[in-house]
Each structure stands twice: as structure tokens, then as C-alpha cells.
Amino acid sequence: MNIIELEPWELALAGALVVALASCTIMAGLGVAKPLLIAAVRMVLQLSLIGLVLRELLDANNPWWVGMIALVMLAFAGREVSARQKYRLRGIWGYGIGTGAMFVSSFAVSIFGLAAIVRADPWWDPRYAIPVLGMLLGNTMTAVALSIDRLTASAWQSRETIEARLMLGESGRQAVSELVREALRSGLIPVINSMAVAGVVSLPGMMTGQILAGNPPGEAVRYQILIWLLIAAGCGFGMLIAVRMTADRLFDERDRLRLDRFCH
Amino acid sequence: MLQVEQLCFLDWGPLSFSIEPGECLGISGDSGSGKSLLLRAIADLDAHEGEVLLDGEGCVDHPGAAWRGRVAMLAAESRWWFDSVRAHFPEDFDGSILRGLGFSGKDVMGWDVSRLSAGEKQRLALARLLAREPGALLLDEPTANLDPGATGLVEQVVSVYREQQQVPVVWVGHDEQQLRRVANSALCMQGKKLKKSW
């Protein structure tokens, strides 16, 4: 069974819908037409580009190329995480914590999934490695960005309360323990919600793609289950690392609240 | 004894003074003159230079949290972060000082923070601080929200704690008459320096 090919003019029809939406938002004075159109054009260009890259990557079948593409993806994800922060850590930390956390969690979980579960030959086969890593990074990025943003914003809001707790002799970690818990919860909730409705309300993109491509649904479902479990683990561990490191940067070695380390 | 030696923070200082155990030092000065910043520096909440010692032990000899557990600061405005009053107190708190602060007993511990008045919050913030039995008190306008009756209670409770535990107290306030009542000596913050008042 072959997939029905999509011609560029057919995609343009779908594009016309977005243009129509943009005109509506202009008329309603929402001010989101420009970012909407820019994001749509970016998406088209980026996906076309990665299509070319993937074709080369699959042909070349070289682990170094796979590793390099993975690092490029990580660099973009890291930039995105730091761009989504209202209060950003100054200097290298602002970029480093999110990127480091995603590197540790997404890469470790991907490698575990590829080498121990999928067991492609070789395990870094780009046909498996790049999509798996991409899905993990995409979700981890959202969770990490959300949880760090939540933590720093709430610390900013309740700085006087935090200092009141420090004045009673609590350590920095104690003084923000409730905020840390809330930040972790808020980061994990999108993942929990998505898993809760998977298959009932939403059919995840990867599974849909496999079915469209003519794979048996049972096979597609098993891959989707694997991906969701990996995503949950990757998001959770990534957030734990990122939120803990950010929380520790809120205080210095004397346990003083150091919001001056953040800019906004 | 609380010793402050050559303390500098931002462009204040150098400031030096010492308080004997069981004595109270009053500090007055216009608002914005840096009285609260001085308390924050002593409590090591802000970066500073110079030494602060309690009973001969320096601020830097202890972790920040341990130092603030001994040299406890009461902020001018109290903050509350749990729903119930009780959750803000140590578990072994016996409630004995509550009566001295004008509460009829321990039932205030079961109240919600949201039903406390500004004055009740301020008195309970003092109780919460003393419940941890600090070795020195830094009080930032501890009676600012209180009526004369409650002001007298707070003055009384602080002086009883100061004398029984023999701890040094710094009392920051505007009211010259009050400082005369509660303090053994007083300094005035003027032009980022401390001047002897009496």
C-alpha cells in the first residue's frame, strides 16, 4: 500500500486556511497575525530543510552525522527554553541549565530506548534515532521551560515571603520547597494530560503518520506507547534536574536570596 | 554579646557597635536612612563587609541559615505562607508566650491566617520568632501596626525574653519615647553613619 503523494499546490490550499485566519485576527485587532504567519513560514522552511537533511542522513548512515544533528537539535531546544523565560538567569547559566538538563535527560532516555528497547542495527540508525530524539526533545523542552519559568516567576512574586522564612532560620531549599513542588507539578501536568487522553481524544502524530504510511495499526500503537513512556521519563527527569539547579541558583553560599542573578 | 565591627554594605558604613547580653540598643533615623538594611546585613540577608559576632562566634563561622536561626530578624511587615497559623510554628511550641501577647490561649493556633488582623499578625510574628529561641533579636519597628495596649504587651514580652535569656536586642523604631522605655542606649542613622543619641 502506497501513501497518496501530496503536491505543493495541495499544501498551499491548507496554507490558505492559515492566511484566512491571519486576516480574521487582523480584523479583530488581536495583533497576532504577524507572529502567526512568521511561525507558519518558519515551520515550512524548517521542515523542508530537515527533510533534505534526513534524506542525506539516511543515505550516509554515519554515526558522527547523527550525533551532530542531535547536538544541533539540542542547541535549538536550549535557545527556545531560555527564550521562553520571563526571568532569565544572567550569563551562561540561563542557557546552560535548560540545555544541560535536556542533554542529560533526553539523550540518556533516547539512548536507553534505542539501544535497550528498539535495538535497531546499528542502534544509532538515523531512521529511529532522529525521530525518537526529536519527539523527546520537543516535549522535554516544553516541560523544562514551563517548570523553570514557573519557579522563577513565583520566587519573584513571593520574594518577601521567602526572605521572611530565611529570617526564621530556614535554609534556601526549605524556603522554596513549596514553590519547587508547584513548578514540578505544573511542568508534568501537560504530559499527564496528554497521556490521559491518548487514543481516546487525540491520536498522536507519530502513530497517525505510521498508519497513514500503511503500517499495521498494532505496530504503530506499540511504537506510540514506547514513545509516550520515554517522553514521560525524559520530561520528568529533565525537569527535576533543571528545577533543582535553578532553585539552587536562587541562593548563594550564605543562603541569601539572589534575585539579582536574574534579568527580565 | 553582639558585636558589629566595621560593617559596610552598599555605601553605608563602616558601622561599629556592641550590645551586652540582656541589653537593648535602640536605633532611630528617618525612613530610607538604612535602618532596615543594617538589620538585614547583621542577619546576613545582604552582602556586607566587616564582622558580626554573637558571643564571640562570627557570622561566617556558621552556615547562613544557622546564623539567622540564632540572630533572628523580625521584619516590619510579617509574611505568612501556610493557611493555618499553627503550621508557621515549631511543632514543640508550648504557647506560653501567647497570653503575654494578648491572646486568650492556644486556640489562635488553629485559626486561618486569612482571618488575622494586621495587629494580630504582627504580634504572632513575634511569637513565631521567639518560639525558635534565638540568641539575639533584630526588631524592625515591631509595634508599627499596634494600638497602645498591644504596644505595651510587645514591649513587655521582648523585655522579659531579653532578661530571662540574657540576649542582646536591636530595636529599630521612630518613636523616641518608646526607645527611651525599651532601650539602654540609642544610636541614630544619619548620612549613612551611626551617631550616638544617648
Coordinates of C-alpha atoms in Angstrom, one line a residue:
Chain A
M1 CA 0.0 0.0 0.0
N2 CA 1.5 3.3 -1.0
I3 CA 0.8 6.7 0.6
I4 CA -1.0 9.3 -1.5
E5 CA 1.5 11.9 -2.6
L6 CA 0.9 15.5 -1.6
E7 CA 1.7 18.1 -4.2
P8 CA 2.9 21.6 -3.3
W9 CA -0.3 23.3 -4.5
E10 CA -2.3 21.0 -2.3
L11 CA -0.3 22.2 0.7
A12 CA -0.9 25.7 -0.5
L13 CA -4.7 25.1 0.0
A14 CA -4.0 24.3 3.6
G15 CA -1.9 27.4 3.8
A16 CA -4.8 29.4 2.6
L17 CA -6.7 28.5 5.8
V18 CA -3.9 30.0 7.9
V19 CA -3.8 33.1 5.8
A20 CA -7.6 33.4 6.2
L21 CA -7.2 33.0 10.0
A22 CA -4.5 35.7 9.9
S23 CA -6.8 38.1 8.1
C24 CA -9.5 37.4 10.7
T25 CA -7.1 38.2 13.6
I26 CA -6.1 41.5 11.8
M27 CA -9.8 42.5 11.6
A28 CA -10.3 41.6 15.2
G29 CA -7.2 43.7 16.1
L30 CA -5.6 40.8 18.0
G31 CA -2.0 41.7 16.9
V32 CA -1.0 38.0 16.4
A33 CA -1.2 37.9 12.6
K34 CA 2.5 38.6 12.1
P35 CA 3.9 36.1 14.6
L36 CA 1.3 33.5 13.3
L37 CA 2.5 33.9 9.7
I38 CA 6.1 34.1 10.6
A39 CA 5.8 30.8 12.6
A40 CA 4.0 29.1 9.7
V41 CA 6.6 30.2 7.2
R42 CA 9.4 29.1 9.7
M43 CA 7.7 25.7 10.1
V44 CA 7.5 25.2 6.3
L45 CA 11.2 26.1 5.8
Q46 CA 12.5 24.2 8.8
L47 CA 10.6 21.0 7.9
S48 CA 11.6 21.2 4.3
L49 CA 15.2 21.7 5.3
I50 CA 15.1 18.8 7.8
G51 CA 13.5 16.7 5.1
L52 CA 16.6 17.2 2.9
V53 CA 18.9 16.7 5.8
L54 CA 17.2 13.5 6.8
R55 CA 17.4 12.1 3.3
E56 CA 21.2 12.7 3.3
L57 CA 21.5 11.4 6.8
L58 CA 19.7 8.2 6.0
D59 CA 21.9 7.7 2.9
A60 CA 25.1 8.5 4.6
N61 CA 24.4 6.2 7.6
N62 CA 27.2 7.8 9.6
P63 CA 27.1 7.9 13.4
W64 CA 29.0 11.2 13.5
W65 CA 26.5 12.9 11.3
V66 CA 23.7 11.6 13.5
G67 CA 25.4 12.9 16.6
M68 CA 26.0 16.3 15.0
I69 CA 22.4 16.7 14.0
A70 CA 21.4 15.7 17.5
L71 CA 23.5 18.4 19.0
V72 CA 22.1 21.0 16.6
M73 CA 18.6 20.0 17.7
L74 CA 19.7 20.3 21.4
A75 CA 21.2 23.8 20.8
F76 CA 17.9 25.0 19.2
A77 CA 15.9 23.5 22.1
G78 CA 18.2 25.2 24.6
R79 CA 17.7 28.5 22.9
E80 CA 14.0 28.1 22.9
V81 CA 13.9 27.2 26.6
S82 CA 15.8 30.3 27.6
A83 CA 13.7 32.5 25.2
R84 CA 10.5 31.4 27.0
Q85 CA 11.7 32.6 30.4
K86 CA 10.3 35.8 31.8
Y87 CA 13.1 36.0 34.4
R88 CA 16.2 34.6 33.0
L89 CA 19.4 33.8 34.8
R90 CA 22.2 36.1 33.8
G91 CA 25.2 34.7 31.9
I92 CA 25.9 31.2 30.8
W93 CA 23.5 29.7 33.5
G94 CA 20.4 31.0 31.7
Y95 CA 21.2 28.9 28.7
G96 CA 23.2 26.2 30.4
I97 CA 20.7 24.8 32.9
G98 CA 17.9 24.1 30.5
T99 CA 20.3 22.8 27.8
G100 CA 22.2 20.7 30.3
A101 CA 19.1 19.2 31.8
M102 CA 17.7 18.3 28.3
F103 CA 21.0 16.9 27.3
V104 CA 21.2 14.6 30.3
S105 CA 17.5 13.5 30.2
S106 CA 16.6 13.4 26.5
F107 CA 19.9 11.9 25.4
A108 CA 20.1 9.3 28.1
V109 CA 16.4 8.3 27.7
S110 CA 16.7 8.2 23.9
I111 CA 19.8 6.1 24.0
F112 CA 18.2 3.8 26.5
G113 CA 15.1 3.4 24.3
L114 CA 17.1 2.9 21.1
A115 CA 19.8 0.6 22.4
A116 CA 17.9 -1.4 25.0
I117 CA 14.3 -1.5 23.7
V118 CA 14.2 -0.8 19.9
R119 CA 17.5 -2.5 19.3
A120 CA 17.9 -1.3 15.7
D121 CA 21.1 -2.4 14.0
P122 CA 23.1 -0.3 14.4
W123 CA 21.4 1.2 17.5
W124 CA 22.0 4.8 16.2
D125 CA 20.3 4.1 12.9
P126 CA 19.1 7.6 12.0
R127 CA 15.7 6.3 10.8
Y128 CA 14.9 5.6 14.5
A129 CA 17.4 7.8 16.4
I130 CA 16.4 11.2 14.9
P131 CA 12.6 10.9 15.2
V132 CA 12.8 9.4 18.8
L133 CA 15.2 12.2 19.9
G134 CA 13.1 14.8 18.2
M135 CA 9.9 13.8 19.9
L136 CA 11.7 13.6 23.3
L137 CA 13.4 16.9 22.9
G138 CA 10.3 18.6 21.8
N139 CA 8.3 17.5 24.8
T140 CA 11.1 17.9 27.3
M141 CA 11.7 21.4 26.1
T142 CA 8.2 22.4 26.9
A143 CA 8.2 20.8 30.3
V144 CA 11.6 22.2 31.3
A145 CA 10.7 25.7 30.0
L146 CA 7.4 25.7 31.8
S147 CA 8.7 24.5 35.1
I148 CA 11.7 26.8 35.3
D149 CA 9.5 29.8 34.3
R150 CA 7.0 28.9 36.9
L151 CA 9.7 28.6 39.6
T152 CA 11.4 31.9 38.9
A153 CA 8.2 33.8 38.4
S154 CA 6.8 32.6 41.7
A155 CA 10.1 33.2 43.5
W156 CA 10.0 36.8 42.1
Q157 CA 6.4 37.2 43.3
S158 CA 7.0 35.8 46.8
R159 CA 10.5 37.2 47.4
E160 CA 9.4 38.8 50.7
T161 CA 7.8 35.6 51.9
I162 CA 11.0 33.7 51.0
E163 CA 13.1 36.2 53.0
A164 CA 10.7 36.0 55.9
R165 CA 11.3 32.3 56.0
L166 CA 15.1 32.9 55.8
M167 CA 14.8 35.3 58.8
L168 CA 13.4 32.4 60.8
G169 CA 16.5 30.4 60.1
E170 CA 15.2 28.2 57.3
S171 CA 17.6 27.2 54.5
G172 CA 17.1 28.4 51.0
R173 CA 15.9 24.9 50.0
Q174 CA 13.3 24.8 52.7
A175 CA 12.2 28.4 52.0
V176 CA 11.3 27.5 48.3
S177 CA 10.3 23.9 48.8
E178 CA 6.6 24.6 48.1
L179 CA 7.5 26.7 45.0
V180 CA 9.7 23.9 43.7
R181 CA 6.9 21.3 44.2
E182 CA 4.4 23.6 42.4
A183 CA 6.9 24.2 39.5
L184 CA 7.4 20.4 39.0
R185 CA 3.7 19.8 39.1
S186 CA 3.0 22.5 36.5
G187 CA 5.6 21.1 34.2
L188 CA 4.4 17.5 34.4
I189 CA 0.7 18.2 34.1
P190 CA 0.7 18.7 30.3
V191 CA 2.4 15.3 29.9
I192 CA 0.0 13.6 32.3
N193 CA -3.0 15.2 30.5
S194 CA -1.7 14.1 27.1
M195 CA -1.2 10.5 28.2
A196 CA -4.6 10.5 29.8
V197 CA -6.4 11.4 26.5
A198 CA -4.0 9.5 24.2
G199 CA -6.1 7.3 21.9
V200 CA -9.4 8.5 23.3
V201 CA -9.4 12.1 22.2
S202 CA -6.1 12.6 20.4
L203 CA -4.3 10.2 18.1
P204 CA -0.6 11.1 18.5
G205 CA 1.2 12.4 15.4
M206 CA 3.7 9.6 15.1
M207 CA 1.1 6.9 15.3
T208 CA -1.1 8.7 12.8
G209 CA 1.9 9.0 10.5
Q210 CA 2.7 5.4 10.6
I211 CA -0.8 4.4 9.9
L212 CA -1.0 6.8 7.0
A213 CA 2.2 5.3 5.7
G214 CA 0.5 1.9 5.6
N215 CA 1.9 0.2 8.7
P216 CA -0.4 -2.1 10.7
P217 CA -2.1 -0.2 13.5
G218 CA -1.0 -2.7 16.1
E219 CA 2.7 -2.0 15.3
A220 CA 2.1 1.8 15.2
V221 CA 0.4 1.6 18.6
R222 CA 3.3 -0.2 20.2
Y223 CA 5.7 2.4 19.0
Q224 CA 3.5 5.2 20.2
I225 CA 3.3 3.6 23.7
L226 CA 7.0 3.3 23.8
I227 CA 7.4 7.0 22.8
W228 CA 4.9 8.2 25.4
L229 CA 6.7 6.3 28.2
L230 CA 10.0 7.7 27.1
I231 CA 8.6 11.2 26.8
A232 CA 7.2 11.0 30.4
A233 CA 10.5 9.8 31.7
G234 CA 12.5 12.4 29.7
C235 CA 10.3 15.3 30.8
G236 CA 10.3 14.3 34.4
F237 CA 14.0 13.7 34.8
G238 CA 14.8 16.8 32.7
M239 CA 12.6 19.0 34.9
L240 CA 13.9 17.5 38.2
I241 CA 17.4 18.5 37.1
A242 CA 16.5 21.9 35.7
V243 CA 14.3 23.0 38.6
R244 CA 16.7 21.8 41.3
M245 CA 19.6 23.6 39.6
T246 CA 17.6 26.8 39.1
A247 CA 16.4 26.6 42.7
D248 CA 20.0 26.4 43.9
R249 CA 20.9 29.4 41.8
L250 CA 18.2 31.4 43.7
F251 CA 20.5 31.4 46.7
D252 CA 24.2 32.0 47.3
E253 CA 26.5 30.1 49.6
R254 CA 25.3 32.1 52.6
D255 CA 21.7 31.1 51.7
R256 CA 20.8 34.7 50.7
L257 CA 18.0 35.1 48.1
R258 CA 19.8 36.4 45.0
L259 CA 17.1 37.5 42.6
D260 CA 19.8 39.9 41.2
R261 CA 21.1 36.9 39.3
F262 CA 18.0 37.0 37.1
C263 CA 17.2 39.6 34.5
H264 CA 13.8 40.3 32.9
Chain B
M1 CA 27.2 39.8 73.4
L2 CA 26.5 41.0 69.8
Q3 CA 29.5 42.8 68.2
V4 CA 29.3 44.6 64.9
E5 CA 32.7 45.6 63.7
Q6 CA 33.4 47.8 60.7
L7 CA 30.2 46.7 59.0
C8 CA 29.9 48.1 55.4
F9 CA 27.0 47.4 53.0
L10 CA 26.2 49.3 49.7
D11 CA 27.6 52.7 50.6
W12 CA 26.8 52.6 54.3
G13 CA 29.4 52.3 57.0
P14 CA 31.8 51.5 58.4
L15 CA 29.5 50.9 61.4
S16 CA 30.6 49.5 64.7
F17 CA 28.8 48.9 68.0
S18 CA 28.3 46.2 70.5
I19 CA 25.5 45.1 72.8
E20 CA 25.9 43.3 76.1
P21 CA 23.8 40.3 76.9
G22 CA 20.4 41.3 78.2
E23 CA 20.8 44.9 76.9
C24 CA 18.7 46.6 74.2
L25 CA 20.1 49.1 71.7
G26 CA 17.6 51.5 70.1
I27 CA 18.2 52.7 66.5
S28 CA 16.3 55.7 65.1
G29 CA 16.6 57.6 61.9
D30 CA 14.4 58.9 59.0
S31 CA 12.7 56.4 56.8
G32 CA 15.1 55.5 54.0
S33 CA 18.1 56.1 56.2
G34 CA 19.1 52.4 56.0
K35 CA 18.0 51.1 59.4
S36 CA 16.3 48.0 57.9
L37 CA 19.3 47.5 55.6
L38 CA 21.5 47.5 58.7
L39 CA 19.4 44.7 60.3
R40 CA 19.4 42.8 57.0
A41 CA 23.2 43.0 56.9
I42 CA 23.6 41.8 60.5
A43 CA 21.2 38.9 59.8
D44 CA 23.4 38.2 56.7
L45 CA 20.5 38.6 54.3
D46 CA 22.5 41.1 52.2
A47 CA 26.1 41.0 51.2
H48 CA 28.4 43.1 53.5
E49 CA 31.9 43.5 54.6
G50 CA 33.2 43.6 58.2
E51 CA 32.4 41.2 61.1
V52 CA 29.4 40.4 63.1
L53 CA 29.9 38.2 66.2
L54 CA 27.5 36.7 68.6
D55 CA 29.1 35.5 71.9
G56 CA 32.5 35.6 70.1
E57 CA 31.4 33.4 67.1
G58 CA 31.5 35.1 63.7
C59 CA 28.7 35.2 61.2
V60 CA 30.9 33.4 58.6
D61 CA 31.7 30.5 61.1
H62 CA 28.1 29.3 60.6
P63 CA 26.0 28.5 57.5
G64 CA 23.7 31.3 56.6
A65 CA 20.6 29.6 57.8
A66 CA 22.2 28.6 61.2
W67 CA 23.3 32.2 61.8
R68 CA 19.8 33.5 61.1
G69 CA 18.4 30.9 63.4
R70 CA 20.5 32.5 66.2
V71 CA 20.4 36.1 65.2
A72 CA 16.8 36.4 64.3
M73 CA 15.3 39.3 62.5
L74 CA 11.6 40.5 62.7
A75 CA 10.6 42.3 59.6
A76 CA 8.4 45.4 59.8
E77 CA 5.7 43.6 57.8
S78 CA 5.0 40.0 58.6
R79 CA 4.6 37.4 55.9
W80 CA 2.6 34.2 56.1
W81 CA 2.8 31.3 53.7
F82 CA 0.7 28.4 55.0
D83 CA -3.0 28.5 55.5
S84 CA -3.1 27.9 59.2
V85 CA -1.3 29.8 62.0
R86 CA -0.1 26.6 63.6
A87 CA 2.0 25.5 60.5
H88 CA 4.2 28.5 61.0
F89 CA 5.3 27.5 64.5
P90 CA 7.8 24.8 65.6
E91 CA 6.0 21.5 66.5
D92 CA 7.0 21.6 70.1
F93 CA 5.8 25.2 70.6
D94 CA 4.1 25.3 74.1
G95 CA 2.1 28.6 73.5
S96 CA 3.2 30.1 76.8
I97 CA 4.1 33.5 75.3
L98 CA 0.8 33.9 73.5
R99 CA -1.0 35.0 76.7
G100 CA 1.6 37.7 77.2
L101 CA 0.9 39.0 73.7
G102 CA -2.8 39.4 74.4
F103 CA -4.2 36.1 73.0
S104 CA -6.5 34.2 75.3
G105 CA -4.6 30.9 74.8
K106 CA -3.5 28.4 72.3
D107 CA -6.8 28.4 70.2
V108 CA -5.3 31.1 68.0
M109 CA -3.0 28.4 66.7
G110 CA -6.0 26.7 65.0
W111 CA -7.0 29.9 63.2
D112 CA -6.6 30.6 59.5
V113 CA -4.1 33.3 58.6
S114 CA -6.7 35.0 56.4
R115 CA -8.8 36.0 59.4
L116 CA -6.0 37.6 61.3
S117 CA -5.9 41.4 61.6
A118 CA -2.7 43.4 60.9
G119 CA -2.0 43.8 64.6
E120 CA -2.6 40.1 65.3
K121 CA -0.2 39.2 62.5
Q122 CA 2.4 41.4 63.9
R123 CA 2.1 40.0 67.4
L124 CA 2.1 36.4 66.2
A125 CA 5.1 37.1 64.0
L126 CA 7.0 38.0 67.2
A127 CA 5.7 34.8 68.9
R128 CA 6.8 32.8 65.9
L129 CA 10.3 34.3 66.1
L130 CA 10.6 33.8 69.9
A131 CA 9.3 30.2 69.6
R132 CA 12.6 29.4 67.9
E133 CA 14.5 30.7 70.9
P134 CA 17.1 32.9 69.1
G135 CA 20.2 34.1 70.8
A136 CA 19.8 37.7 69.6
L137 CA 16.9 39.8 68.3
L138 CA 16.8 42.3 65.5
L139 CA 13.4 44.0 65.7
D140 CA 12.4 46.3 62.8
E141 CA 9.6 48.6 64.1
P142 CA 7.9 45.7 66.0
T143 CA 4.9 47.8 67.1
A144 CA 4.2 49.8 63.9
N145 CA 0.7 48.4 63.4
L146 CA -0.3 48.2 67.1
D147 CA -2.6 50.1 69.3
P148 CA -1.1 51.5 72.6
G149 CA -2.3 48.4 74.6
A150 CA -0.8 45.9 72.3
T151 CA 2.4 48.0 72.0
G152 CA 2.8 47.7 75.8
L153 CA 2.4 44.0 75.6
V154 CA 5.0 43.6 72.9
E155 CA 7.5 45.8 74.8
Q156 CA 6.8 43.7 77.9
V157 CA 7.3 40.3 76.1
V158 CA 10.5 41.5 74.5
S159 CA 12.0 42.7 77.7
V160 CA 11.1 39.5 79.6
Y161 CA 12.7 37.4 76.9
R162 CA 15.7 39.7 76.8
E163 CA 16.3 39.5 80.6
Q164 CA 15.4 35.8 81.1
Q165 CA 17.5 34.6 78.2
Q166 CA 20.1 37.3 78.5
V167 CA 20.1 38.1 74.8
P168 CA 21.1 41.3 73.1
V169 CA 18.3 43.2 71.3
V170 CA 18.4 45.8 68.5
W171 CA 15.2 47.8 68.4
V172 CA 14.6 49.9 65.3
G173 CA 11.9 52.5 65.8
H174 CA 10.7 56.0 65.1
D175 CA 9.1 56.8 68.5
E176 CA 11.7 58.5 70.7
Q177 CA 9.7 58.0 73.9
Q178 CA 9.3 54.3 73.2
L179 CA 13.1 53.9 72.6
R180 CA 13.6 55.6 76.0
R181 CA 11.3 53.0 77.5
V182 CA 12.8 49.8 75.9
A183 CA 16.5 50.6 75.2
N184 CA 19.5 51.1 77.4
S185 CA 21.2 53.3 74.8
A186 CA 20.4 54.6 71.4
L187 CA 22.1 55.4 68.0
C188 CA 20.8 57.4 65.2
M189 CA 21.4 56.6 61.5
Q190 CA 22.4 59.8 59.8
G191 CA 24.2 60.3 56.5
K192 CA 24.9 56.5 56.2
K193 CA 26.7 56.6 59.6
L194 CA 25.6 55.8 63.1
K195 CA 25.7 58.7 65.7
K196 CA 25.3 58.3 69.4
S197 CA 22.0 59.6 70.6
W198 CA 22.2 58.8 74.3

